[in-house]
PDB file of C-alpha atoms in Angstrom:
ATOM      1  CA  UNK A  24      12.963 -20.719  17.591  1.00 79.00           C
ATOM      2  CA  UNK A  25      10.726 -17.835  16.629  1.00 92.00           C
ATOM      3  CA  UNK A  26       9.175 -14.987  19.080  1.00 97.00           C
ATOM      4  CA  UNK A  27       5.185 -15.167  19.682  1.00 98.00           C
ATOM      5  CA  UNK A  28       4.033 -11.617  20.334  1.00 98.00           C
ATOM      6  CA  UNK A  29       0.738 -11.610  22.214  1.00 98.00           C
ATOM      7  CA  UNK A  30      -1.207  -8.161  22.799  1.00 98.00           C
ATOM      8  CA  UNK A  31      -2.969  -7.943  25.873  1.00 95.00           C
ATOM      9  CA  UNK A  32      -6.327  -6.998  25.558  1.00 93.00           C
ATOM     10  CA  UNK A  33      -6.021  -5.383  29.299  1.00 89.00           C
ATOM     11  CA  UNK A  34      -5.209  -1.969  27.360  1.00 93.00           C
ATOM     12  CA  UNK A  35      -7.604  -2.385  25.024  1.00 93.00           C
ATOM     13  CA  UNK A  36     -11.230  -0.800  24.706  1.00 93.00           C
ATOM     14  CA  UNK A  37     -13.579  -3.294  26.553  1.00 89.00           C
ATOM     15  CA  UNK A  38     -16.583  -2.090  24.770  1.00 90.00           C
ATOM     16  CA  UNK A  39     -15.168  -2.971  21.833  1.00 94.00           C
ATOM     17  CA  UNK A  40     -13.390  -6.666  22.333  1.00 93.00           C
ATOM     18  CA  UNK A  41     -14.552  -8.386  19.264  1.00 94.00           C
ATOM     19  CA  UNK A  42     -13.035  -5.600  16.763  1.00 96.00           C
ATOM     20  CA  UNK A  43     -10.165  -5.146  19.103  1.00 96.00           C
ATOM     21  CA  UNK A  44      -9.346  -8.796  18.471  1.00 95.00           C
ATOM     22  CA  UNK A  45      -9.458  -8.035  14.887  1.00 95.00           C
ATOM     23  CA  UNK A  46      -7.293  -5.366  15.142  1.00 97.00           C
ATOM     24  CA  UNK A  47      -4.552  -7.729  15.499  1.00 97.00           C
ATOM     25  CA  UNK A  48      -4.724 -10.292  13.117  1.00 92.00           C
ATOM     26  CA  UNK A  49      -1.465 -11.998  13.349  1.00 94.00           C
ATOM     27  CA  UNK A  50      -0.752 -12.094  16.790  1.00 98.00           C
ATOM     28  CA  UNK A  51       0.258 -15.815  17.955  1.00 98.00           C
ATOM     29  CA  UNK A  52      -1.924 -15.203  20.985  1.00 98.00           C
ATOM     30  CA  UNK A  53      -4.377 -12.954  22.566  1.00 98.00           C
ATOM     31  CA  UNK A  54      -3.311 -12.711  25.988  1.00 97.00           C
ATOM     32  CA  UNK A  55      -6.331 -12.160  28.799  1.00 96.00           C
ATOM     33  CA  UNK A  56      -6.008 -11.093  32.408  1.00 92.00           C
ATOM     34  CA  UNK A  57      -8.337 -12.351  34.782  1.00 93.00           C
ATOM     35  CA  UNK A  58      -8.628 -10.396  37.536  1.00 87.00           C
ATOM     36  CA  UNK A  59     -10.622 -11.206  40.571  1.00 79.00           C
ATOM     37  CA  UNK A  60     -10.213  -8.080  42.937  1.00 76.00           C
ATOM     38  CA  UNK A  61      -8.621 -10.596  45.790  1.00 80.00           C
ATOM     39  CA  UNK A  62      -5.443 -12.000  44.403  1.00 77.00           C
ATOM     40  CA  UNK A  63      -4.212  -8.512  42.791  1.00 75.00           C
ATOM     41  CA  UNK A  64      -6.126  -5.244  43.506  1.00 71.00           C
ATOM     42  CA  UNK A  65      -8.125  -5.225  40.310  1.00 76.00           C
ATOM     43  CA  UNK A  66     -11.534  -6.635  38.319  1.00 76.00           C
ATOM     44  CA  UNK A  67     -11.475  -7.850  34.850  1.00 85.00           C
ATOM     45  CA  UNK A  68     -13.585 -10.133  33.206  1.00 87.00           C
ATOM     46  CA  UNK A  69     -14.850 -13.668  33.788  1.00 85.00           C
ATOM     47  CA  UNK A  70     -15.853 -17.140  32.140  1.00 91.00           C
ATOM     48  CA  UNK A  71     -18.697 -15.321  29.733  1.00 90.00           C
ATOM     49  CA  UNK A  72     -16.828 -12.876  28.515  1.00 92.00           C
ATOM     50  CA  UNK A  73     -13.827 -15.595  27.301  1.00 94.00           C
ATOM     51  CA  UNK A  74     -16.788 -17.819  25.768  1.00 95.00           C
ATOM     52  CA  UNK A  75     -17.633 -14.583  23.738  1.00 94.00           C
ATOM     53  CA  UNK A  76     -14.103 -13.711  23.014  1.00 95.00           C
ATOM     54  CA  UNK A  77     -13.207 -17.226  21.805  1.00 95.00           C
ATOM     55  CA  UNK A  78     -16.455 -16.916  19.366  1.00 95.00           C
ATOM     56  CA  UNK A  79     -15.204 -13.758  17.997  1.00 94.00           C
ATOM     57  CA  UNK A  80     -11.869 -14.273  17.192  1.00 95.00           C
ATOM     58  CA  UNK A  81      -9.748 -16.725  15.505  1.00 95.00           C
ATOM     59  CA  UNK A  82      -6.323 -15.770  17.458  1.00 97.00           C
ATOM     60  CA  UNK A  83      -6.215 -18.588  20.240  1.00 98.00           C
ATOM     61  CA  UNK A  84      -6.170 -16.874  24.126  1.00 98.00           C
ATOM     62  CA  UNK A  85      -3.792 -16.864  26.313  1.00 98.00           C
ATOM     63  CA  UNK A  86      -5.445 -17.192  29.896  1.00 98.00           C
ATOM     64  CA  UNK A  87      -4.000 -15.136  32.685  1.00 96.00           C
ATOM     65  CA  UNK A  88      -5.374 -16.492  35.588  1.00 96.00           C
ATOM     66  CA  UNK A  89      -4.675 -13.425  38.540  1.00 91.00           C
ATOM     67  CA  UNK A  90      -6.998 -14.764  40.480  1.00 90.00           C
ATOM     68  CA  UNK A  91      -7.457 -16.716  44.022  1.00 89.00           C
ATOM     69  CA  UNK A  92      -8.288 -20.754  43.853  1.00 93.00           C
ATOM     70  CA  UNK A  93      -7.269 -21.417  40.315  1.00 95.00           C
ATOM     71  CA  UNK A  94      -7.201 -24.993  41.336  1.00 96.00           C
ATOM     72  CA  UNK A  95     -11.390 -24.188  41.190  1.00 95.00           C
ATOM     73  CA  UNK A  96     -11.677 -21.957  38.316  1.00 93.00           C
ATOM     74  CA  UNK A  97      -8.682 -23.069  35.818  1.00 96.00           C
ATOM     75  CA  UNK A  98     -11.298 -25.855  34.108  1.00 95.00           C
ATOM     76  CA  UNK A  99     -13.403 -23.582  32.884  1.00 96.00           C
ATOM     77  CA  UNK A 100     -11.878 -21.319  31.075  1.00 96.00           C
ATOM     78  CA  UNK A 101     -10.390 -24.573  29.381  1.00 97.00           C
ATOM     79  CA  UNK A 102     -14.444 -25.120  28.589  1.00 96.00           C
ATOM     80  CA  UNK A 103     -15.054 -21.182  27.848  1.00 96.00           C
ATOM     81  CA  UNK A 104     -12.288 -21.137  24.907  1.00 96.00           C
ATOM     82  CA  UNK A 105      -8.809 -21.098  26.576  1.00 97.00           C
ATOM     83  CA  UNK A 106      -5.727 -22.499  24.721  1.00 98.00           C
ATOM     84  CA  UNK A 107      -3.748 -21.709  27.354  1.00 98.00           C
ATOM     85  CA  UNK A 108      -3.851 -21.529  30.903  1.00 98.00           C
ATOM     86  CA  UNK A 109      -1.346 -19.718  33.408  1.00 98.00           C
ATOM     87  CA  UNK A 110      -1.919 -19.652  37.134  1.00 98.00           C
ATOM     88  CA  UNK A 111       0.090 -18.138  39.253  1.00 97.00           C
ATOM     89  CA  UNK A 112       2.347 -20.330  41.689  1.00 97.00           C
ATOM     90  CA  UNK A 113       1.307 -17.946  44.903  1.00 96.00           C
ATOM     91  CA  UNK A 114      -1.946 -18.830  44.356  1.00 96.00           C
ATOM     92  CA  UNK A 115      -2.180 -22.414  43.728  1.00 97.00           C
ATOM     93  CA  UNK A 116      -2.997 -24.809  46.186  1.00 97.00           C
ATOM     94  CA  UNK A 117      -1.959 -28.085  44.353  1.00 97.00           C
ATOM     95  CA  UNK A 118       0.265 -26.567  41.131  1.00 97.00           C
ATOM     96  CA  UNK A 119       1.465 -30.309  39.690  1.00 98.00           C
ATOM     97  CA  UNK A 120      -2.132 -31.356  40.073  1.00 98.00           C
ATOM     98  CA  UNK A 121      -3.548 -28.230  38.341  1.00 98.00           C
ATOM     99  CA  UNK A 122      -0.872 -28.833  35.450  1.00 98.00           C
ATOM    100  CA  UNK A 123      -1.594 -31.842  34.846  1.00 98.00           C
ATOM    101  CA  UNK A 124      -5.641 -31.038  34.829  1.00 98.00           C
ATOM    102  CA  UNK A 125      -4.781 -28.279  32.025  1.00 98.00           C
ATOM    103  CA  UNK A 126      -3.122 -30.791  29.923  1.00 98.00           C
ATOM    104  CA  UNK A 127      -5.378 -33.107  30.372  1.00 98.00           C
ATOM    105  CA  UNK A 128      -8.392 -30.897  29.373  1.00 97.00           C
ATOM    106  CA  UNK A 129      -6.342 -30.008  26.005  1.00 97.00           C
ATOM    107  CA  UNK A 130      -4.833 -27.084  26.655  1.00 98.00           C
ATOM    108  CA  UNK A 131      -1.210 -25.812  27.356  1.00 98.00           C
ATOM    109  CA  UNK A 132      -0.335 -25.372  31.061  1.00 98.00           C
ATOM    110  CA  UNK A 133       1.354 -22.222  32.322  1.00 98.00           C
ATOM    111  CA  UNK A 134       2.879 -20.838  35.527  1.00 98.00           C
ATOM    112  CA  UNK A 135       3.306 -17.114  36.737  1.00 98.00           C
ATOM    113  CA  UNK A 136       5.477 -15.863  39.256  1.00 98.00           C
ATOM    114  CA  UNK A 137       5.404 -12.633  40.747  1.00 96.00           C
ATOM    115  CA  UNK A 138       8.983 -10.271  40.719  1.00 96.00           C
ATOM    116  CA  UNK A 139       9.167 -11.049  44.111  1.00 95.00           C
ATOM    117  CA  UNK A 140       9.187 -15.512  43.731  1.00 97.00           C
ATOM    118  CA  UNK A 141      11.969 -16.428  43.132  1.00 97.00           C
ATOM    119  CA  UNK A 142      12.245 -20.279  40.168  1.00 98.00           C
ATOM    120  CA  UNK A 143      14.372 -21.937  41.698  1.00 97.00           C
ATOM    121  CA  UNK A 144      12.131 -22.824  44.055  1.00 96.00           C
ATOM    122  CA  UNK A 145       9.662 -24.674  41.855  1.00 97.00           C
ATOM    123  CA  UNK A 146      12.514 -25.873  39.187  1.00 98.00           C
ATOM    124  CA  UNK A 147      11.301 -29.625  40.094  1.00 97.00           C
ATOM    125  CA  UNK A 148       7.509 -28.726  38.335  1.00 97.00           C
ATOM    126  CA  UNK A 149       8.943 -27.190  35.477  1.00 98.00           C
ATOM    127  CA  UNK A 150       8.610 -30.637  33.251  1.00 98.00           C
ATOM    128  CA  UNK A 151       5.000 -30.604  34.606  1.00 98.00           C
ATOM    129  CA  UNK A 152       4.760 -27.067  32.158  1.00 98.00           C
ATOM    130  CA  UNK A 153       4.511 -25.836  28.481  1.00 98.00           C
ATOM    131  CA  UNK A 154       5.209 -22.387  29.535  1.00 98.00           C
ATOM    132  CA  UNK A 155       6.752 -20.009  32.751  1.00 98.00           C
ATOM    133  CA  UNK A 156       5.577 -16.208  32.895  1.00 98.00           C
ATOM    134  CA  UNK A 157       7.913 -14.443  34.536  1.00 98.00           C
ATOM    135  CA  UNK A 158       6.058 -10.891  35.782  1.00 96.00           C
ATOM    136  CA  UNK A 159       8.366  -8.020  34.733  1.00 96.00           C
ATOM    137  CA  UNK A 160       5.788  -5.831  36.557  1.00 93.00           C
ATOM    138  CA  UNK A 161       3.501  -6.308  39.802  1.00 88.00           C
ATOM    139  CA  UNK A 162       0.449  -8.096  38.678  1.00 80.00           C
ATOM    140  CA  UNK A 163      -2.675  -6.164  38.633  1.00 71.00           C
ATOM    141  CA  UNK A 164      -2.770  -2.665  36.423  1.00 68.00           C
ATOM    142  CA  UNK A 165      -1.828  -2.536  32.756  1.00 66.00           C
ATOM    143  CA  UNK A 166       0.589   0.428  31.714  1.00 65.00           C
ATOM    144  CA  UNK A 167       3.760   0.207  34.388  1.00 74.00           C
ATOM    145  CA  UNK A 168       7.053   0.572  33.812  1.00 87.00           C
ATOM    146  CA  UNK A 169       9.186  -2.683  33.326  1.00 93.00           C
ATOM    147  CA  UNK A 170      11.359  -3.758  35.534  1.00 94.00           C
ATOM    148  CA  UNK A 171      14.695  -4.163  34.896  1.00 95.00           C
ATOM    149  CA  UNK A 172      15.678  -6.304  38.088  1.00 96.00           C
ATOM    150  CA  UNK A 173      13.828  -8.988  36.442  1.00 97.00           C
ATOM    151  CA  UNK A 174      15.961  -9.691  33.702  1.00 98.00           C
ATOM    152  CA  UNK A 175      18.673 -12.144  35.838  1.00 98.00           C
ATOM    153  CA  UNK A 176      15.621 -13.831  36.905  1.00 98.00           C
ATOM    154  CA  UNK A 177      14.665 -14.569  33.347  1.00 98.00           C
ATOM    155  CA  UNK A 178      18.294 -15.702  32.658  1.00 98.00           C
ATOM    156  CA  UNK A 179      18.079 -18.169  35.425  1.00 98.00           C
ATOM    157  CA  UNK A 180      14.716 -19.457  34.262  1.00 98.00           C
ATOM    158  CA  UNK A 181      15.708 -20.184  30.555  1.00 98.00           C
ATOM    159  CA  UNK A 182      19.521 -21.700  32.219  1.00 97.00           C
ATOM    160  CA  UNK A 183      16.567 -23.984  34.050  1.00 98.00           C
ATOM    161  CA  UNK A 184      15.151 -25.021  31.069  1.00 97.00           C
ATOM    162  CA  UNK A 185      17.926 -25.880  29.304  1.00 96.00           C
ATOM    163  CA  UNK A 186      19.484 -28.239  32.261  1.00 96.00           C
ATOM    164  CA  UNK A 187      16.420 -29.836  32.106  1.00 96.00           C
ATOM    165  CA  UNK A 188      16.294 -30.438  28.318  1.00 96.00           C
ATOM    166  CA  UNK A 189      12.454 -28.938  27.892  1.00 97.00           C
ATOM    167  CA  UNK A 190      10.810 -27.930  25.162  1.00 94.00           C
ATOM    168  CA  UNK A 191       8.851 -24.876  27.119  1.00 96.00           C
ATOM    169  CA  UNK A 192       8.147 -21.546  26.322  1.00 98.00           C
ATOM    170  CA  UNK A 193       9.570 -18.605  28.571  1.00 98.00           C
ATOM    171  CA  UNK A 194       7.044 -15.569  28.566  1.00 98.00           C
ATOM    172  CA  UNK A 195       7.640 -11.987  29.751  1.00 98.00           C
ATOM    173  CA  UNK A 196       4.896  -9.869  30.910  1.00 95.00           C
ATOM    174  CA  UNK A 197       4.754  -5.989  31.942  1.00 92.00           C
ATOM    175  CA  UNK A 198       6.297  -3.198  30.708  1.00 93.00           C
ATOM    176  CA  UNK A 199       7.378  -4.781  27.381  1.00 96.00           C
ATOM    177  CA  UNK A 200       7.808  -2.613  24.393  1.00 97.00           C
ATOM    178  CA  UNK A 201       9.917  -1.535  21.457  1.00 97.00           C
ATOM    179  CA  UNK A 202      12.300  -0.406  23.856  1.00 97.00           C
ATOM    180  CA  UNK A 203      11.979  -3.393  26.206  1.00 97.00           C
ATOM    181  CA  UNK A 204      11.580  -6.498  24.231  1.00 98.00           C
ATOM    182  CA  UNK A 205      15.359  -6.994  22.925  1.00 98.00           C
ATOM    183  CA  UNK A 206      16.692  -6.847  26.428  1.00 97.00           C
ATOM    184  CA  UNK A 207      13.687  -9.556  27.208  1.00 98.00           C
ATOM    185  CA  UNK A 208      14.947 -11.744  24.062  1.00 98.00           C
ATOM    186  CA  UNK A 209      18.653 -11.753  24.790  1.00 97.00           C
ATOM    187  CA  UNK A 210      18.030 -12.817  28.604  1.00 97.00           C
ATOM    188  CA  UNK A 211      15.721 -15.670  27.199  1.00 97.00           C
ATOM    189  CA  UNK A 212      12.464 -15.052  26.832  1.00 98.00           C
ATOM    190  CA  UNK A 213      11.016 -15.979  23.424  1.00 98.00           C
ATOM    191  CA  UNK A 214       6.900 -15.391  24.354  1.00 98.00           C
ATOM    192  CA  UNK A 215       6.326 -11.433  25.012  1.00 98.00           C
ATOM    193  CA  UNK A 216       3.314  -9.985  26.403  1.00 97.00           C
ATOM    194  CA  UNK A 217       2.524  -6.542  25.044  1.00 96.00           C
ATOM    195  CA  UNK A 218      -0.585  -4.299  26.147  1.00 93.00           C
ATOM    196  CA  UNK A 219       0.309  -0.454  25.749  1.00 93.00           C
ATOM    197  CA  UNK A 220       2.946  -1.225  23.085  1.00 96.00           C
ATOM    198  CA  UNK A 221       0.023  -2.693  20.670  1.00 97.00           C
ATOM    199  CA  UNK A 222      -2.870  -1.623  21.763  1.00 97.00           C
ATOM    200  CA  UNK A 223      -1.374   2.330  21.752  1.00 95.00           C
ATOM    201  CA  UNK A 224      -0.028   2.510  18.550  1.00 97.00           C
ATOM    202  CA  UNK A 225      -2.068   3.559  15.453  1.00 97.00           C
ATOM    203  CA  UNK A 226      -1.872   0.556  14.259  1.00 97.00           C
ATOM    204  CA  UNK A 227      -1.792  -2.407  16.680  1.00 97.00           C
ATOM    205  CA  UNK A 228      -1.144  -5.215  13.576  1.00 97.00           C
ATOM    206  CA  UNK A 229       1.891  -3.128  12.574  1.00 98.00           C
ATOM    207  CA  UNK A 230       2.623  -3.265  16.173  1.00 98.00           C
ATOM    208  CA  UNK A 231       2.693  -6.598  16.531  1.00 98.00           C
ATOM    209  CA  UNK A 232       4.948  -6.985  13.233  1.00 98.00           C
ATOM    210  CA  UNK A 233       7.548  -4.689  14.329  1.00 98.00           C
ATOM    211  CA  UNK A 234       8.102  -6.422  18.098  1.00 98.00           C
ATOM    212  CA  UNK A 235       8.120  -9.422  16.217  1.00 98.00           C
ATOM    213  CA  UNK A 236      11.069  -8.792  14.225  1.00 98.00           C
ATOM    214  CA  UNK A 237      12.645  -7.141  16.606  1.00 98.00           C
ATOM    215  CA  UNK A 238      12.851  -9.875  19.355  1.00 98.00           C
ATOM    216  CA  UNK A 239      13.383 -12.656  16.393  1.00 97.00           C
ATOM    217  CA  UNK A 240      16.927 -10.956  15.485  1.00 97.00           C
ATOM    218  CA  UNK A 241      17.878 -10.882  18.627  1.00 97.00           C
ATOM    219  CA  UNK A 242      16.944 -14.439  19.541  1.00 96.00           C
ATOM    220  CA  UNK A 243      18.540 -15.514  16.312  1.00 95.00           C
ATOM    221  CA  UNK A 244      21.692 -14.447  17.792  1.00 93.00           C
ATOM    222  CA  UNK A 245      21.325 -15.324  21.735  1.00 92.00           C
ATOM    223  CA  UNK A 246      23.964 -18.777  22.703  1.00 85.00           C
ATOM    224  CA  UNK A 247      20.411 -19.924  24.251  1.00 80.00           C
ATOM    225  CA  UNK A 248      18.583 -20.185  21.321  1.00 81.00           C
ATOM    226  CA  UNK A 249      21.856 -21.940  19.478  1.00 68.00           C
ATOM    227  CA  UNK A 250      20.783 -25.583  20.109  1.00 56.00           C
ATOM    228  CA  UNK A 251      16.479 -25.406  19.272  1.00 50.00           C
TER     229      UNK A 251
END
């Protein structure tokens, strides 16, 4: 099993998306946070600005939906370019339903969950999933500290996973760094989100490289990762 690193372009230059894209070339994913000013105190970007992004870049994106009614919306960013799609499980009115819509429109199906929600909660949907984000921040601004309290919660997500026998991605988002990402690996995570970390450094593909390695060794070594 191999780490995907997946800058964020939340703390990159928004004038300049198409050449930030570029910037890193090798990323498994561009990650992109919608943000609708309702379901976290923030405004991002919407449907025309993923069409663009998806015609500028070759890296597939990673949909962040932080947004109210993503039963409504999810669909088209599917249509604007999406590979992926995560909606958050405190905002979803019919979460099995909206999986299975996401699949069904070809792309991979994610859920978020704020620190606060606890999995176990929603362990019965996780077969419904390709991927679970678990939040190492609160949703909403780019450049906060990660939280440390999160990484039992990540444990108990991946021990989840593997009851269940599922082939599913566990991604961490907020806060992750060089400094961050091997504590991240070892609890179970093997799909990192990383904004500051990539998009501050002088050079973000280098960036990208380095958290790479770093969170491979460490999963190469983690009982977890033992039987994929």
């Amino acid at each position: 099993m191999a780490a995907q690193i997946n800058p964020s372009i939340l703390s990159a230059d928004f004038a300049r998306l198409a050449d930030e894209a570029r910037a890193v070339e090798g990323a498994d994913w561009l990650h992109v946070d919608v943000m609708d000013n309702h379901f976290v105190p923030n405004l991002t970007l919407g449907v025309p600005v993923v069409e663009s992004l998806s015609r500028a870049t070759e890296i597939p994106l990673d949909l962040h939906l932080m947004i109210e009614d993503p039963d409504r919306w999810a669909p088209q960013y599917i249509e604007a370019g999406a590979g992926s799609v995560t909606f958050h499980a405190e905002a979803a009115a019919a979460p099995v339903r909206l999986a299975r819509e996401i699949r069904a429109k070809g792309a991979r199906a994610s859920m978020a969950l704020k620190p606060a929600t606890p999995i176990e909660q929603y362990e019965d949907l996780l077969p419904e999933l390709d991927m679970v984000l678990i939040m190492t921040v609160e949703p909403g601004f780019g450049g906060q500290s990660f939280l440390d309290i999160m990484l039992p919660k990540i444990r108990r997500t991946r021990e989840l996973i593997a009851k269940h026998g599922l082939e599913m991605w566990l991604q961490v988002d907020g806060g992750v760094s060089a400094s961050t990402i091997e504590r991240c690996a070892e609890a179970g995570a093997d799909v990192f989100v990383a904004g500051s970390a990539v998009y501050g450094a002088a050079d973000p593909a280098a960036a990208v490289r380095t958290l790479r390695e770093q969170a491979d060794a460490v999963i190469a070594a983690t009982p977890w990762a033992c039987g994929h």
